[in-house]
C-alpha cells in the first residue's frame, strides 16, 4: 500500500448518515418512600463509588465498618461525618436503626457476614460474587426469602448504559429473538 493510502477506510464519507440510538431510560428504579439508613461493611477502594451514589440519591450512611479503623474513618470524614465507625461488623449489625448493609468485603469472609446480616434482620447489598460456593449461595438466598429480606448482588454492569440499552432494545423487539449472548470484558482483578 502506498504511503498516501495509509488512511484507507478512515476518510469521511458524506453519503453515510448517522443513525442515532433510541433513547431509553436505563437507570434503576429508585423508591420514593423507602429511605433506609445504610451501614457499610468494608471500606476499600470500590466503596467510593457506592458512597458517591448514596450521597447523590440523598441516602444516609449511618455507620462504617472495616478491620482497618483508618479506612473506616477516612470514608466517614469524606462522605458522612456524622456516621459512626466500627472495626467489628457485629456491632454495626446490632444497631436497630440500620436497615440495609452494603457488604464490600473480599470474597473469602463475605458469605459469613451476609449470613450474619440476614440473621440480624438487615437487607443486604453484596459485592460479587456473594458466595464462592453454589450450595452456600443457595442457602443464603433461602435464608433471605425465609426472613422476608432483600439480598442483592451489586452487578455494576447491569445498569451500565450499554448493557441496559441492549436489554431494553431486546425487550422492545428491536433485535429479534435472542438465543445466546456472550459478553467479554477485560478488567484487572489482580487486587483480589
PDB file of C-alpha atoms in Angstrom:
ATOM      1  CA  UNK A   1       0.000   0.000   0.000  1.00  0.00           C
ATOM      2  CA  UNK A   2       1.388   3.385  -0.956  1.00  0.00           C
ATOM      3  CA  UNK A   3       2.195   5.895   1.752  1.00  0.00           C
ATOM      4  CA  UNK A   4      -0.663   8.175   0.641  1.00  0.00           C
ATOM      5  CA  UNK A   5      -3.130   5.304   1.188  1.00  0.00           C
ATOM      6  CA  UNK A   6      -2.456   4.928   4.930  1.00  0.00           C
ATOM      7  CA  UNK A   7      -5.851   6.441   5.818  1.00  0.00           C
ATOM      8  CA  UNK A   8      -7.680   3.832   3.776  1.00  0.00           C
ATOM      9  CA  UNK A   9     -11.236   3.473   5.076  1.00  0.00           C
ATOM     10  CA  UNK A  10     -10.894   6.314   7.575  1.00  0.00           C
ATOM     11  CA  UNK A  11     -11.800   9.333   5.485  1.00  0.00           C
ATOM     12  CA  UNK A  12     -15.188  10.945   5.970  1.00  0.00           C
ATOM     13  CA  UNK A  13     -17.968   9.757   3.696  1.00  0.00           C
ATOM     14  CA  UNK A  14     -20.651  12.390   3.275  1.00  0.00           C
ATOM     15  CA  UNK A  15     -23.097   9.804   1.941  1.00  0.00           C
ATOM     16  CA  UNK A  16     -23.232   7.861   5.216  1.00  0.00           C
ATOM     17  CA  UNK A  17     -25.908   9.138   7.563  1.00  0.00           C
ATOM     18  CA  UNK A  18     -25.505   8.849  11.300  1.00  0.00           C
ATOM     19  CA  UNK A  19     -28.063   6.589  12.895  1.00  0.00           C
ATOM     20  CA  UNK A  20     -28.950   7.741  16.379  1.00  0.00           C
ATOM     21  CA  UNK A  21     -29.689   5.140  19.014  1.00  0.00           C
ATOM     22  CA  UNK A  22     -33.186   5.242  20.504  1.00  0.00           C
ATOM     23  CA  UNK A  23     -33.423   6.954  23.872  1.00  0.00           C
ATOM     24  CA  UNK A  24     -34.092   4.555  26.741  1.00  0.00           C
ATOM     25  CA  UNK A  25     -34.258   5.194  30.466  1.00  0.00           C
ATOM     26  CA  UNK A  26     -31.532   2.835  31.647  1.00  0.00           C
ATOM     27  CA  UNK A  27     -31.304   3.872  35.294  1.00  0.00           C
ATOM     28  CA  UNK A  28     -32.611   1.545  38.014  1.00  0.00           C
ATOM     29  CA  UNK A  29     -35.867   2.457  39.701  1.00  0.00           C
ATOM     30  CA  UNK A  30     -35.496   4.458  42.894  1.00  0.00           C
ATOM     31  CA  UNK A  31     -38.174   4.002  45.545  1.00  0.00           C
ATOM     32  CA  UNK A  32     -39.590   7.274  46.814  1.00  0.00           C
ATOM     33  CA  UNK A  33     -40.840   6.047  50.187  1.00  0.00           C
ATOM     34  CA  UNK A  34     -38.036   3.702  51.299  1.00  0.00           C
ATOM     35  CA  UNK A  35     -35.159   5.797  52.676  1.00  0.00           C
ATOM     36  CA  UNK A  36     -33.262   3.361  54.905  1.00  0.00           C
ATOM     37  CA  UNK A  37     -30.197   4.050  56.953  1.00  0.00           C
ATOM     38  CA  UNK A  38     -27.264   2.150  55.498  1.00  0.00           C
ATOM     39  CA  UNK A  39     -24.276   0.508  57.150  1.00  0.00           C
ATOM     40  CA  UNK A  40     -21.160  -0.067  55.052  1.00  0.00           C
ATOM     41  CA  UNK A  41     -19.054  -3.124  55.923  1.00  0.00           C
ATOM     42  CA  UNK A  42     -15.673  -2.967  54.205  1.00  0.00           C
ATOM     43  CA  UNK A  43     -14.306   0.449  53.255  1.00  0.00           C
ATOM     44  CA  UNK A  44     -11.930  -0.333  50.387  1.00  0.00           C
ATOM     45  CA  UNK A  45     -11.476   1.424  47.073  1.00  0.00           C
ATOM     46  CA  UNK A  46     -14.743   0.417  45.363  1.00  0.00           C
ATOM     47  CA  UNK A  47     -16.779   1.975  48.158  1.00  0.00           C
ATOM     48  CA  UNK A  48     -16.002   5.454  46.868  1.00  0.00           C
ATOM     49  CA  UNK A  49     -18.393   4.677  44.009  1.00  0.00           C
ATOM     50  CA  UNK A  50     -21.032   3.277  46.365  1.00  0.00           C
ATOM     51  CA  UNK A  51     -20.820   6.309  48.649  1.00  0.00           C
ATOM     52  CA  UNK A  52     -20.991   8.785  45.777  1.00  0.00           C
ATOM     53  CA  UNK A  53     -24.169   7.045  44.580  1.00  0.00           C
ATOM     54  CA  UNK A  54     -25.717   7.063  48.070  1.00  0.00           C
ATOM     55  CA  UNK A  55     -24.908  10.736  48.507  1.00  0.00           C
ATOM     56  CA  UNK A  56     -26.267  11.587  45.046  1.00  0.00           C
ATOM     57  CA  UNK A  57     -29.549   9.860  45.933  1.00  0.00           C
ATOM     58  CA  UNK A  58     -29.594  11.551  49.351  1.00  0.00           C
ATOM     59  CA  UNK A  59     -29.435   8.270  51.267  1.00  0.00           C
ATOM     60  CA  UNK A  60     -27.919   8.222  54.738  1.00  0.00           C
ATOM     61  CA  UNK A  61     -24.954   6.035  55.567  1.00  0.00           C
ATOM     62  CA  UNK A  62     -25.089   5.850  59.364  1.00  0.00           C
ATOM     63  CA  UNK A  63     -22.127   3.561  60.034  1.00  0.00           C
ATOM     64  CA  UNK A  64     -18.838   2.396  58.557  1.00  0.00           C
ATOM     65  CA  UNK A  65     -17.006  -0.791  59.476  1.00  0.00           C
ATOM     66  CA  UNK A  66     -13.570  -2.008  58.489  1.00  0.00           C
ATOM     67  CA  UNK A  67     -10.920  -4.079  60.262  1.00  0.00           C
ATOM     68  CA  UNK A  68      -8.632  -1.155  59.499  1.00  0.00           C
ATOM     69  CA  UNK A  69     -10.069   1.674  61.605  1.00  0.00           C
ATOM     70  CA  UNK A  70      -8.266   4.262  59.467  1.00  0.00           C
ATOM     71  CA  UNK A  71     -10.101   3.076  56.335  1.00  0.00           C
ATOM     72  CA  UNK A  72     -13.491   3.431  58.010  1.00  0.00           C
ATOM     73  CA  UNK A  73     -12.562   6.825  59.424  1.00  0.00           C
ATOM     74  CA  UNK A  74     -11.342   8.054  56.037  1.00  0.00           C
ATOM     75  CA  UNK A  75     -14.658   7.182  54.367  1.00  0.00           C
ATOM     76  CA  UNK A  76     -16.638   8.691  57.253  1.00  0.00           C
ATOM     77  CA  UNK A  77     -14.764  12.000  57.074  1.00  0.00           C
ATOM     78  CA  UNK A  78     -15.032  12.211  53.304  1.00  0.00           C
ATOM     79  CA  UNK A  79     -18.697  11.259  52.884  1.00  0.00           C
ATOM     80  CA  UNK A  80     -20.782  11.137  56.089  1.00  0.00           C
ATOM     81  CA  UNK A  81     -19.048  12.919  59.009  1.00  0.00           C
ATOM     82  CA  UNK A  82     -21.962  12.241  61.375  1.00  0.00           C
ATOM     83  CA  UNK A  83     -21.688   8.458  60.931  1.00  0.00           C
ATOM     84  CA  UNK A  84     -20.175   6.051  63.449  1.00  0.00           C
ATOM     85  CA  UNK A  85     -17.153   3.830  62.779  1.00  0.00           C
ATOM     86  CA  UNK A  86     -16.597   0.240  63.900  1.00  0.00           C
ATOM     87  CA  UNK A  87     -13.928  -2.405  63.467  1.00  0.00           C
ATOM     88  CA  UNK A  88     -16.297  -5.283  64.331  1.00  0.00           C
ATOM     89  CA  UNK A  89     -19.184  -5.770  61.898  1.00  0.00           C
ATOM     90  CA  UNK A  90     -21.313  -7.369  64.628  1.00  0.00           C
ATOM     91  CA  UNK A  91     -21.523  -4.008  66.408  1.00  0.00           C
ATOM     92  CA  UNK A  92     -22.888  -2.435  63.241  1.00  0.00           C
ATOM     93  CA  UNK A  93     -25.385  -5.292  62.787  1.00  0.00           C
ATOM     94  CA  UNK A  94     -26.621  -4.799  66.372  1.00  0.00           C
ATOM     95  CA  UNK A  95     -27.894  -1.319  65.521  1.00  0.00           C
ATOM     96  CA  UNK A  96     -31.660  -1.253  65.167  1.00  0.00           C
ATOM     97  CA  UNK A  97     -31.700   1.927  63.095  1.00  0.00           C
ATOM     98  CA  UNK A  98     -29.717   0.410  60.207  1.00  0.00           C
ATOM     99  CA  UNK A  99     -31.986  -1.422  57.755  1.00  0.00           C
ATOM    100  CA  UNK A 100     -29.565  -2.066  54.876  1.00  0.00           C
ATOM    101  CA  UNK A 101     -25.959  -3.196  54.883  1.00  0.00           C
ATOM    102  CA  UNK A 102     -23.643  -2.800  51.928  1.00  0.00           C
ATOM    103  CA  UNK A 103     -21.078  -5.590  52.218  1.00  0.00           C
ATOM    104  CA  UNK A 104     -17.956  -4.680  50.272  1.00  0.00           C
ATOM    105  CA  UNK A 105     -15.526  -7.243  51.634  1.00  0.00           C
ATOM    106  CA  UNK A 106     -13.151  -9.536  49.780  1.00  0.00           C
ATOM    107  CA  UNK A 107     -14.822 -12.802  48.694  1.00  0.00           C
ATOM    108  CA  UNK A 108     -13.388 -15.023  51.459  1.00  0.00           C
ATOM    109  CA  UNK A 109     -15.262 -13.696  54.510  1.00  0.00           C
ATOM    110  CA  UNK A 110     -18.209 -12.284  52.572  1.00  0.00           C
ATOM    111  CA  UNK A 111     -20.714 -15.161  52.865  1.00  0.00           C
ATOM    112  CA  UNK A 112     -20.384 -15.421  56.666  1.00  0.00           C
ATOM    113  CA  UNK A 113     -21.004 -11.679  57.052  1.00  0.00           C
ATOM    114  CA  UNK A 114     -24.000 -11.843  54.695  1.00  0.00           C
ATOM    115  CA  UNK A 115     -25.445 -14.686  56.758  1.00  0.00           C
ATOM    116  CA  UNK A 116     -24.944 -12.724  59.988  1.00  0.00           C
ATOM    117  CA  UNK A 117     -26.569  -9.648  58.428  1.00  0.00           C
ATOM    118  CA  UNK A 118     -29.618 -11.648  57.332  1.00  0.00           C
ATOM    119  CA  UNK A 119     -29.928 -13.199  60.800  1.00  0.00           C
ATOM    120  CA  UNK A 120     -29.773  -9.644  62.193  1.00  0.00           C
ATOM    121  CA  UNK A 121     -32.753  -8.694  60.007  1.00  0.00           C
ATOM    122  CA  UNK A 122     -30.871  -6.489  57.535  1.00  0.00           C
ATOM    123  CA  UNK A 123     -31.415  -6.163  53.813  1.00  0.00           C
ATOM    124  CA  UNK A 124     -28.098  -6.846  52.052  1.00  0.00           C
ATOM    125  CA  UNK A 125     -26.290  -5.425  49.049  1.00  0.00           C
ATOM    126  CA  UNK A 126     -23.195  -7.525  48.388  1.00  0.00           C
ATOM    127  CA  UNK A 127     -20.269  -7.241  46.063  1.00  0.00           C
ATOM    128  CA  UNK A 128     -19.990 -10.040  43.531  1.00  0.00           C
ATOM    129  CA  UNK A 129     -19.565 -12.899  43.925  1.00  0.00           C
ATOM    130  CA  UNK A 130     -21.656 -13.014  47.064  1.00  0.00           C
ATOM    131  CA  UNK A 131     -20.555 -16.609  47.667  1.00  0.00           C
ATOM    132  CA  UNK A 132     -17.748 -18.790  46.369  1.00  0.00           C
ATOM    133  CA  UNK A 133     -19.809 -21.992  46.522  1.00  0.00           C
ATOM    134  CA  UNK A 134     -23.214 -22.625  44.899  1.00  0.00           C
ATOM    135  CA  UNK A 135     -24.561 -24.536  47.917  1.00  0.00           C
ATOM    136  CA  UNK A 136     -23.659 -21.624  50.203  1.00  0.00           C
ATOM    137  CA  UNK A 137     -25.227 -19.164  47.758  1.00  0.00           C
ATOM    138  CA  UNK A 138     -28.471 -21.149  47.641  1.00  0.00           C
ATOM    139  CA  UNK A 139     -28.602 -21.282  51.452  1.00  0.00           C
ATOM    140  CA  UNK A 140     -28.149 -17.503  51.671  1.00  0.00           C
ATOM    141  CA  UNK A 141     -30.919 -16.921  49.125  1.00  0.00           C
ATOM    142  CA  UNK A 142     -33.205 -19.298  51.055  1.00  0.00           C
ATOM    143  CA  UNK A 143     -32.387 -17.521  54.326  1.00  0.00           C
ATOM    144  CA  UNK A 144     -33.195 -14.117  52.815  1.00  0.00           C
ATOM    145  CA  UNK A 145     -36.503 -15.486  51.487  1.00  0.00           C
ATOM    146  CA  UNK A 146     -37.330 -17.081  54.849  1.00  0.00           C
ATOM    147  CA  UNK A 147     -36.668 -13.780  56.655  1.00  0.00           C
ATOM    148  CA  UNK A 148     -38.503 -11.655  54.057  1.00  0.00           C
ATOM    149  CA  UNK A 149     -35.333  -9.698  53.290  1.00  0.00           C
ATOM    150  CA  UNK A 150     -33.743  -8.480  50.081  1.00  0.00           C
ATOM    151  CA  UNK A 151     -30.393  -9.984  49.137  1.00  0.00           C
ATOM    152  CA  UNK A 152     -28.975  -8.137  46.155  1.00  0.00           C
ATOM    153  CA  UNK A 153     -25.672  -8.596  44.396  1.00  0.00           C
ATOM    154  CA  UNK A 154     -24.036  -5.475  43.032  1.00  0.00           C
ATOM    155  CA  UNK A 155     -23.902  -6.334  39.352  1.00  0.00           C
ATOM    156  CA  UNK A 156     -22.439  -2.985  38.382  1.00  0.00           C
ATOM    157  CA  UNK A 157     -22.563  -3.806  34.674  1.00  0.00           C
ATOM    158  CA  UNK A 158     -26.314  -4.393  34.877  1.00  0.00           C
ATOM    159  CA  UNK A 159     -27.030  -0.670  34.984  1.00  0.00           C
ATOM    160  CA  UNK A 160     -24.185   0.407  32.728  1.00  0.00           C
ATOM    161  CA  UNK A 161     -25.758   2.343  29.855  1.00  0.00           C
ATOM    162  CA  UNK A 162     -24.516  -0.037  27.159  1.00  0.00           C
ATOM    163  CA  UNK A 163     -25.783  -3.171  28.944  1.00  0.00           C
ATOM    164  CA  UNK A 164     -29.112  -1.636  29.904  1.00  0.00           C
ATOM    165  CA  UNK A 165     -29.556  -0.300  26.377  1.00  0.00           C
ATOM    166  CA  UNK A 166     -29.088  -3.794  24.947  1.00  0.00           C
ATOM    167  CA  UNK A 167     -31.619  -5.243  27.419  1.00  0.00           C
ATOM    168  CA  UNK A 168     -34.207  -2.582  26.633  1.00  0.00           C
ATOM    169  CA  UNK A 169     -33.613  -2.949  22.888  1.00  0.00           C
ATOM    170  CA  UNK A 170     -34.213  -6.701  23.209  1.00  0.00           C
ATOM    171  CA  UNK A 171     -37.350  -6.105  25.314  1.00  0.00           C
ATOM    172  CA  UNK A 172     -38.637  -3.625  22.711  1.00  0.00           C
ATOM    173  CA  UNK A 173     -38.190  -6.176  19.920  1.00  0.00           C
ATOM    174  CA  UNK A 174     -35.571  -4.138  18.081  1.00  0.00           C
ATOM    175  CA  UNK A 175     -33.123  -7.016  17.762  1.00  0.00           C
ATOM    176  CA  UNK A 176     -35.224 -10.130  17.337  1.00  0.00           C
ATOM    177  CA  UNK A 177     -35.212 -13.424  19.167  1.00  0.00           C
ATOM    178  CA  UNK A 178     -32.066 -13.881  21.237  1.00  0.00           C
ATOM    179  CA  UNK A 179     -30.709 -17.387  21.717  1.00  0.00           C
ATOM    180  CA  UNK A 180     -27.371 -16.688  23.349  1.00  0.00           C
ATOM    181  CA  UNK A 181     -25.318 -13.674  24.383  1.00  0.00           C
ATOM    182  CA  UNK A 182     -21.597 -13.640  25.065  1.00  0.00           C
ATOM    183  CA  UNK A 183     -20.052 -10.581  26.662  1.00  0.00           C
ATOM    184  CA  UNK A 184     -16.322 -10.347  27.153  1.00  0.00           C
ATOM    185  CA  UNK A 185     -14.888  -7.716  29.467  1.00  0.00           C
ATOM    186  CA  UNK A 186     -11.267  -7.389  30.394  1.00  0.00           C
ATOM    187  CA  UNK A 187     -10.920  -5.974  33.898  1.00  0.00           C
ATOM    188  CA  UNK A 188      -7.869  -6.141  36.082  1.00  0.00           C
ATOM    189  CA  UNK A 189      -8.639  -8.399  39.058  1.00  0.00           C
ATOM    190  CA  UNK A 190      -5.125  -8.654  40.447  1.00  0.00           C
ATOM    191  CA  UNK A 191      -6.261  -6.821  43.604  1.00  0.00           C
ATOM    192  CA  UNK A 192      -8.102  -9.946  44.820  1.00  0.00           C
TER     193      UNK A 192
END
